[in-house]
PDB file of C-alpha atoms in Angstrom:
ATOM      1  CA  UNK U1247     -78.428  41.891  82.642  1.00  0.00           C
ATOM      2  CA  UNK U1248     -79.050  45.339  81.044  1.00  0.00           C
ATOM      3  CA  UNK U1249     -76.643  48.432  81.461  1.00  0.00           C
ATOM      4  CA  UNK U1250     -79.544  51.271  80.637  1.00  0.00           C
ATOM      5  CA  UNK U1251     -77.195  54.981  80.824  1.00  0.00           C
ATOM      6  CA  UNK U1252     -79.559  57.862  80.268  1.00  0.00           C
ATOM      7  CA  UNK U1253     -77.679  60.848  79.664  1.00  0.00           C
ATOM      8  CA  UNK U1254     -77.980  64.328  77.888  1.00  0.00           C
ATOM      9  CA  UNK U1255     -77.410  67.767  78.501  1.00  0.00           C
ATOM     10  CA  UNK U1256     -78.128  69.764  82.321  1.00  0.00           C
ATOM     11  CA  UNK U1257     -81.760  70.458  82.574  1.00  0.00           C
ATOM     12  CA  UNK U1258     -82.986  67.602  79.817  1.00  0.00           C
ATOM     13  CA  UNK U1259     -84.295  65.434  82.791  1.00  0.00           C
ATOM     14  CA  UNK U1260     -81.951  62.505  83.235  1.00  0.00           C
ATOM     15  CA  UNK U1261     -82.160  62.083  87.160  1.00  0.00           C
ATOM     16  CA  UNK U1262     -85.721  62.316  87.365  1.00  0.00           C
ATOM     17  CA  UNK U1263     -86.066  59.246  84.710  1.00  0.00           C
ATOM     18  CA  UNK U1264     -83.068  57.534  86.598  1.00  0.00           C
ATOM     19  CA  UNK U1265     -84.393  58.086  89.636  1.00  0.00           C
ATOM     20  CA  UNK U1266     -87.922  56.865  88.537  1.00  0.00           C
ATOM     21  CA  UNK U1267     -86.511  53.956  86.184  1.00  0.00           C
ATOM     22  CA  UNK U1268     -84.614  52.876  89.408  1.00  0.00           C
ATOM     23  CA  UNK U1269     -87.675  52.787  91.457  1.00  0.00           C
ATOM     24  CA  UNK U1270     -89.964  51.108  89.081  1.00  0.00           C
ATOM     25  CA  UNK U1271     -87.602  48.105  87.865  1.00  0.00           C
ATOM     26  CA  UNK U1272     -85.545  48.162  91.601  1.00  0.00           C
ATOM     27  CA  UNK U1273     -82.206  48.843  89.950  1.00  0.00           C
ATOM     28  CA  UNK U1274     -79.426  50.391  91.480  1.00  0.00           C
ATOM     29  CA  UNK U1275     -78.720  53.816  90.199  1.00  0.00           C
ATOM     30  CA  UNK U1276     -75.466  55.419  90.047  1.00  0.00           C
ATOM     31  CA  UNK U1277     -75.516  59.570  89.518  1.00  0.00           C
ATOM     32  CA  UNK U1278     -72.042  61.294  88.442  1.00  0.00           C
ATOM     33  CA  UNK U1279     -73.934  64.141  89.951  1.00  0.00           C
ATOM     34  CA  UNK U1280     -74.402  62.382  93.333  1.00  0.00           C
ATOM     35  CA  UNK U1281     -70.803  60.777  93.734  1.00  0.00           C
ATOM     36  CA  UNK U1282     -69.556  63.988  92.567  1.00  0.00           C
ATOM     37  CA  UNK U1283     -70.942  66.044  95.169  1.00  0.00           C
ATOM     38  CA  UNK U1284     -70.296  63.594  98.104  1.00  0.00           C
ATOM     39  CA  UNK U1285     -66.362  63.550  97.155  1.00  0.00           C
ATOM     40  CA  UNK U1286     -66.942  67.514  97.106  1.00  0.00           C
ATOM     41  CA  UNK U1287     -68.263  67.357 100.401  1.00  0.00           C
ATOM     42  CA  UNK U1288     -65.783  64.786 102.020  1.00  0.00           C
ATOM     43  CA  UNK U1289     -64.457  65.576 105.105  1.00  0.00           C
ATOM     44  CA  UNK U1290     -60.963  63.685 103.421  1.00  0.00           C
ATOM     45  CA  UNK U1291     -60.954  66.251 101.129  1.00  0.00           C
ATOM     46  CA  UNK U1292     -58.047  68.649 101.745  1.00  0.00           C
ATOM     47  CA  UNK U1293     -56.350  71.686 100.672  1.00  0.00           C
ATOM     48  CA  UNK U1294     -55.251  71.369  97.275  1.00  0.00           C
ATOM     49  CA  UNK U1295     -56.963  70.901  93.776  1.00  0.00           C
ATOM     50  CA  UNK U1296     -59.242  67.970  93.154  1.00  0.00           C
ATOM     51  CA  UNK U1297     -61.111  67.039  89.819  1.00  0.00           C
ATOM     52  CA  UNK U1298     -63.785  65.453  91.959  1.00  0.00           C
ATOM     53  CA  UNK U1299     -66.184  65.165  89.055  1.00  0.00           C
ATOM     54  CA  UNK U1300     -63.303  63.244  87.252  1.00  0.00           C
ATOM     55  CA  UNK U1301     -62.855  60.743  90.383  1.00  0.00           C
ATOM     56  CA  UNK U1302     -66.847  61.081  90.049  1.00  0.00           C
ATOM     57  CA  UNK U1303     -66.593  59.222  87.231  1.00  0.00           C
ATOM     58  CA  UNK U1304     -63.938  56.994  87.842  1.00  0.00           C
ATOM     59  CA  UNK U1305     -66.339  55.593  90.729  1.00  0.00           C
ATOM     60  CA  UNK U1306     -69.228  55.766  88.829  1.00  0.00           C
ATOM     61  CA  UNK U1307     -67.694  52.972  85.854  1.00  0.00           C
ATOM     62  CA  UNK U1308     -65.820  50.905  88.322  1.00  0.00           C
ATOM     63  CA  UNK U1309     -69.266  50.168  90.555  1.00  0.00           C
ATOM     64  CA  UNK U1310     -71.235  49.936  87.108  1.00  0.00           C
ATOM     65  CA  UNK U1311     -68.422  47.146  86.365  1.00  0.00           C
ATOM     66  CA  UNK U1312     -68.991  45.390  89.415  1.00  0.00           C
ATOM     67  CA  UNK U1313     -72.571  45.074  89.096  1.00  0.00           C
ATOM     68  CA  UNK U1314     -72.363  44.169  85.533  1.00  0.00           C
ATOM     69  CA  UNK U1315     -69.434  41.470  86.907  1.00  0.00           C
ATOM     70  CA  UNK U1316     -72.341  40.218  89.343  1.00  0.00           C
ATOM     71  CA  UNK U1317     -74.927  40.075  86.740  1.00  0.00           C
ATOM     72  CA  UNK U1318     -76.937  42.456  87.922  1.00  0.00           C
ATOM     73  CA  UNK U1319     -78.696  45.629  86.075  1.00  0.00           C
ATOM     74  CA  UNK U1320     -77.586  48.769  87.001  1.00  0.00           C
ATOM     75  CA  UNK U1321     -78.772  52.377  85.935  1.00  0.00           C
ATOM     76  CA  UNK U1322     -76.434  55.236  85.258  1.00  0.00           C
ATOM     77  CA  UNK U1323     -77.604  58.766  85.273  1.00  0.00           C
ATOM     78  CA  UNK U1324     -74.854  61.294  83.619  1.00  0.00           C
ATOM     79  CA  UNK U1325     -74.520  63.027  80.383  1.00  0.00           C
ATOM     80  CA  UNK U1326     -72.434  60.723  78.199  1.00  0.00           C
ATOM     81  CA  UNK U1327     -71.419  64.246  76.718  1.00  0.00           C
ATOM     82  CA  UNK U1328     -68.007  63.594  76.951  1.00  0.00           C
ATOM     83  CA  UNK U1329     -65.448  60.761  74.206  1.00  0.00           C
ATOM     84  CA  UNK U1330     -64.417  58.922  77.459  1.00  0.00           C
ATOM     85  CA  UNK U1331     -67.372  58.462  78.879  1.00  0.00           C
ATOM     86  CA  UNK U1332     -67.981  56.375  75.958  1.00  0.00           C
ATOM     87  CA  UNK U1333     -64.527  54.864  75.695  1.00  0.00           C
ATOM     88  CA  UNK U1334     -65.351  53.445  79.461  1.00  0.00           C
ATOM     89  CA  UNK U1335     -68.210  52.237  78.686  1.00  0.00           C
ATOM     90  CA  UNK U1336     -67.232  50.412  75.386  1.00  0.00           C
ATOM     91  CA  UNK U1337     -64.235  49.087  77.581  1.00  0.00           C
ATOM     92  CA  UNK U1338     -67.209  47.556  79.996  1.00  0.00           C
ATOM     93  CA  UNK U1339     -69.453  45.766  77.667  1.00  0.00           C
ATOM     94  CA  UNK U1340     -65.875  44.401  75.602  1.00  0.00           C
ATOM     95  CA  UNK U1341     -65.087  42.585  79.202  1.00  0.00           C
ATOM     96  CA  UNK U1342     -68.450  42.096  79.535  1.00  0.00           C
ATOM     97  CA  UNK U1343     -70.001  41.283  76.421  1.00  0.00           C
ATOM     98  CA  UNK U1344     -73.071  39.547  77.638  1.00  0.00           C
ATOM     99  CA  UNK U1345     -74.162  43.062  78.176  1.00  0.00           C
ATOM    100  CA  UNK U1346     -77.697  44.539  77.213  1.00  0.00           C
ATOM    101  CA  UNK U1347     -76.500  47.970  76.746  1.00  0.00           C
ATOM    102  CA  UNK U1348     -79.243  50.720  76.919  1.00  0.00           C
ATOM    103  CA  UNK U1349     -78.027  53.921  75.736  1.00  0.00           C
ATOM    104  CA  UNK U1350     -80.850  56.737  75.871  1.00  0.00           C
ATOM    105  CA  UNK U1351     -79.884  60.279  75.444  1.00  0.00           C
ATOM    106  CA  UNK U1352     -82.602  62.632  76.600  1.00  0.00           C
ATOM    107  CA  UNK U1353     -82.643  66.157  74.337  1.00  0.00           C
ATOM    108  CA  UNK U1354     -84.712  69.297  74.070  1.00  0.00           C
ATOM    109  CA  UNK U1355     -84.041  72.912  73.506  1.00  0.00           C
ATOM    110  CA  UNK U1356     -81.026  74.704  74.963  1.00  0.00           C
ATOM    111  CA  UNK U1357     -84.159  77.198  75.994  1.00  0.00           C
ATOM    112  CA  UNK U1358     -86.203  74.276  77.522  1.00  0.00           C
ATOM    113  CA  UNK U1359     -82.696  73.454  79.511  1.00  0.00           C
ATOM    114  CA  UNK U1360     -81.776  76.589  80.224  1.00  0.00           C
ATOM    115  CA  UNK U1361     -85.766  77.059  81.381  1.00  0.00           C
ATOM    116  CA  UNK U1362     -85.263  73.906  83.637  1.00  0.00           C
ATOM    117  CA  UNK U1363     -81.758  75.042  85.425  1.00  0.00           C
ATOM    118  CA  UNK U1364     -83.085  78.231  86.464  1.00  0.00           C
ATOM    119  CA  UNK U1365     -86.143  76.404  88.016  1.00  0.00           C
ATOM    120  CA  UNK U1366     -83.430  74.012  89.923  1.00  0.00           C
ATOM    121  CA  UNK U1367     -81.801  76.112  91.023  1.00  0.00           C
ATOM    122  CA  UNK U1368     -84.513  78.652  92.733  1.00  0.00           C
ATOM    123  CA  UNK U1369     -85.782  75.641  94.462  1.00  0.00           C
ATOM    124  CA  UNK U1370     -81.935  74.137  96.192  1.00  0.00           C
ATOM    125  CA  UNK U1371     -79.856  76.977  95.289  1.00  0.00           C
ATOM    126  CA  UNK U1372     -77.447  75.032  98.058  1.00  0.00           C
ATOM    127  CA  UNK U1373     -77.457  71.903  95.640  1.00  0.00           C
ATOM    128  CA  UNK U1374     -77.116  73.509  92.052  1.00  0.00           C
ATOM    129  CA  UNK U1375     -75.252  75.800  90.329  1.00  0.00           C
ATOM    130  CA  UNK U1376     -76.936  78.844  88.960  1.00  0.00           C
ATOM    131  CA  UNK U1377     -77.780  78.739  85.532  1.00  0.00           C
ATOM    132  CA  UNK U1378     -75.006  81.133  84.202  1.00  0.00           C
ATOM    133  CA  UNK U1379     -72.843  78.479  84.975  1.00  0.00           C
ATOM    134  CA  UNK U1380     -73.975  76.193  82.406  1.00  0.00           C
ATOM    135  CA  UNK U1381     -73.731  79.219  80.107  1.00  0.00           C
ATOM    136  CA  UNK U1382     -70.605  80.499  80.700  1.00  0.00           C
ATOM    137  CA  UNK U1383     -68.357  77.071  81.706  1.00  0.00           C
ATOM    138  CA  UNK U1384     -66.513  76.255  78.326  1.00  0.00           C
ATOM    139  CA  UNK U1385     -66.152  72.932  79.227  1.00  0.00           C
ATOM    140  CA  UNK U1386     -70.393  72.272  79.826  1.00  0.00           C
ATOM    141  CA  UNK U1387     -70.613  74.278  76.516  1.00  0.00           C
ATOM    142  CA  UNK U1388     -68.239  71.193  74.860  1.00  0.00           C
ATOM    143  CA  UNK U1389     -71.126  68.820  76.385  1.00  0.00           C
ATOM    144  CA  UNK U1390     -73.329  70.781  74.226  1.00  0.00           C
ATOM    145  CA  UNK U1391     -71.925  70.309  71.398  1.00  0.00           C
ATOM    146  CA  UNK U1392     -70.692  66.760  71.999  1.00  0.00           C
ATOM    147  CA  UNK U1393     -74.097  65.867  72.407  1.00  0.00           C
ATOM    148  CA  UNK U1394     -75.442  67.664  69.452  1.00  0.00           C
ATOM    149  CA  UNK U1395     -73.149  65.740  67.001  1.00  0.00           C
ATOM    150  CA  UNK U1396     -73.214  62.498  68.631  1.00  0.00           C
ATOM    151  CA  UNK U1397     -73.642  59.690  66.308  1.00  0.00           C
ATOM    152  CA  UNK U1398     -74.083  56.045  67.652  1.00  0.00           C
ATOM    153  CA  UNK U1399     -76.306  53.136  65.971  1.00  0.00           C
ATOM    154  CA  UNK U1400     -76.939  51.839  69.430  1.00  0.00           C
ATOM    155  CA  UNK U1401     -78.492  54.716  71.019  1.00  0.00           C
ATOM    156  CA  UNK U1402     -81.930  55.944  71.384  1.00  0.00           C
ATOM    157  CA  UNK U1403     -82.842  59.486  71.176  1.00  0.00           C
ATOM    158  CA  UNK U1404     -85.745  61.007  73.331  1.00  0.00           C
ATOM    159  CA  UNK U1405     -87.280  63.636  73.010  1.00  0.00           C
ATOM    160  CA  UNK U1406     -87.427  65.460  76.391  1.00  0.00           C
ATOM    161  CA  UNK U1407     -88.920  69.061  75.875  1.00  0.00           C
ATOM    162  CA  UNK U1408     -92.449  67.784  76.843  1.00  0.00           C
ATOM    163  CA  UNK U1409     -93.987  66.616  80.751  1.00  0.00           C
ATOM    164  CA  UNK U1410     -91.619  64.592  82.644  1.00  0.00           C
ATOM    165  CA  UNK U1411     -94.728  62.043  82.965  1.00  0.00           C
ATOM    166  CA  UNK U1412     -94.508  61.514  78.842  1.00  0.00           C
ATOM    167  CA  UNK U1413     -90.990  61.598  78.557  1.00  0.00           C
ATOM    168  CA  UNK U1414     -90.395  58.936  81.157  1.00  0.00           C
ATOM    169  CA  UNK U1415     -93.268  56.323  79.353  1.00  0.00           C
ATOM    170  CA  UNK U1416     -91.224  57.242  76.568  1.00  0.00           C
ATOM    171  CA  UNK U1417     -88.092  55.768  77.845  1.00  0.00           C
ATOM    172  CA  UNK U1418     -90.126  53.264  80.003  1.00  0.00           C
ATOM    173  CA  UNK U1419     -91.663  51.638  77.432  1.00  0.00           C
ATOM    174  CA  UNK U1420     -87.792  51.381  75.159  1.00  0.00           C
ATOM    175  CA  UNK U1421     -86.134  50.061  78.316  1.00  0.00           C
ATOM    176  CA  UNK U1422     -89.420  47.182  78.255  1.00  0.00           C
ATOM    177  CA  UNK U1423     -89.111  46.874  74.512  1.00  0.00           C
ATOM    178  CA  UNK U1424     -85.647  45.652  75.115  1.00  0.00           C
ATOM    179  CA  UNK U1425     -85.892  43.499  78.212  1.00  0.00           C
ATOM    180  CA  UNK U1426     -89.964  42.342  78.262  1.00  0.00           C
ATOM    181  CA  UNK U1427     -88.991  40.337  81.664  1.00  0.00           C
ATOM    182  CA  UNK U1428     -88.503  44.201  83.593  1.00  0.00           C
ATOM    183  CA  UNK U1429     -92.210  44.972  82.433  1.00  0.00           C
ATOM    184  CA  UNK U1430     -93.479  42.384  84.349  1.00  0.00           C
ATOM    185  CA  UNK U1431     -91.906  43.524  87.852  1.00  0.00           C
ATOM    186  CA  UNK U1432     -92.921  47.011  87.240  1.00  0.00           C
TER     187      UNK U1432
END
């Protein structure tokens, strides 16, 4: 079984080639983004402060654990911009070394981003934040630059400033590379 995280900064594309990865190889895909916003959202929420992104992600590795636990893939769509998201996920594949881990991190231009955010968020202003937000928030900045240094043998850099169509064979075709058997159900 493969654990395939795609993750770079806001506005590279990494739910649309979750989303689409998902779909093609009928994984399960797990969004910080989505879990996030449903805890936002709950009803069970109440007055007081809540790092729902944080319990975001606390959800997000403790489902990816139990489908890695019952052998099955699983896709994860988030940055992997931050030390601990890769401290949780090293803790994962040392339990579960068995593990075909899949690390893709999907990077273009902080204009091509930027570009991408303000398109977003015309089109579901409800659903994303405006762009000056991912200018302004110090700690999104830190994704930045966590990203920019990153340095990991395992994972695969993409180049996302072109069409979502070629970065997604891109990605596609590494994901195959790895595990020939998905190529055959897609």
């Amino acid at each position: 079984m493969a654990l395939i995280a795609i993750g770079g900064f806001p506005g590279a594309g990494k739910t649309t080639i979750c989303r689409r990865l998902s779909r093609a190889f009928n994984l399960p895909c797990l969004s910080s983004d989505t879990i996030g916003r449903t805890i936002d959202g709950s009803r069970g929420i109440k007055d007081g402060e809540v790092d729902t992104y944080r319990i975001a992600y606390d959800v997000l590795f403790r489902l990816c654990e139990e489908f890695v636990e019952s052998g099955a893939s699983v896709v994860l769509d988030m940055s992997l911009g931050w030390e601990f998201h890769w401290r949780q996920l090293d803790a994962i594949l040392k339990r579960h070394p068995q593990t075909l881990f899949l690390p893709v991190i999907l990077r273009c231009s902080h204009a091509k981003c930027k570009e991408r955010l303000e398109a977003r968020h015309r089109a579901m202003p409800g659903m994303y934040a405006p762009p000056a937000y991912f200018r302004d928030e110090r700690k999104v900045r830190e994704i930045w630059e966590y990203l920019q240094d990153l340095s990991r043998p395992e994972v695969r850099y993409v180049d996302a400033s072109g069409d979502v169509e070629h970065v997604y064979e891109k990605v596609k075709q590494y994901v195959i590379s790895r595990m020939p058997k998905l190529g055959r159900s897609s």
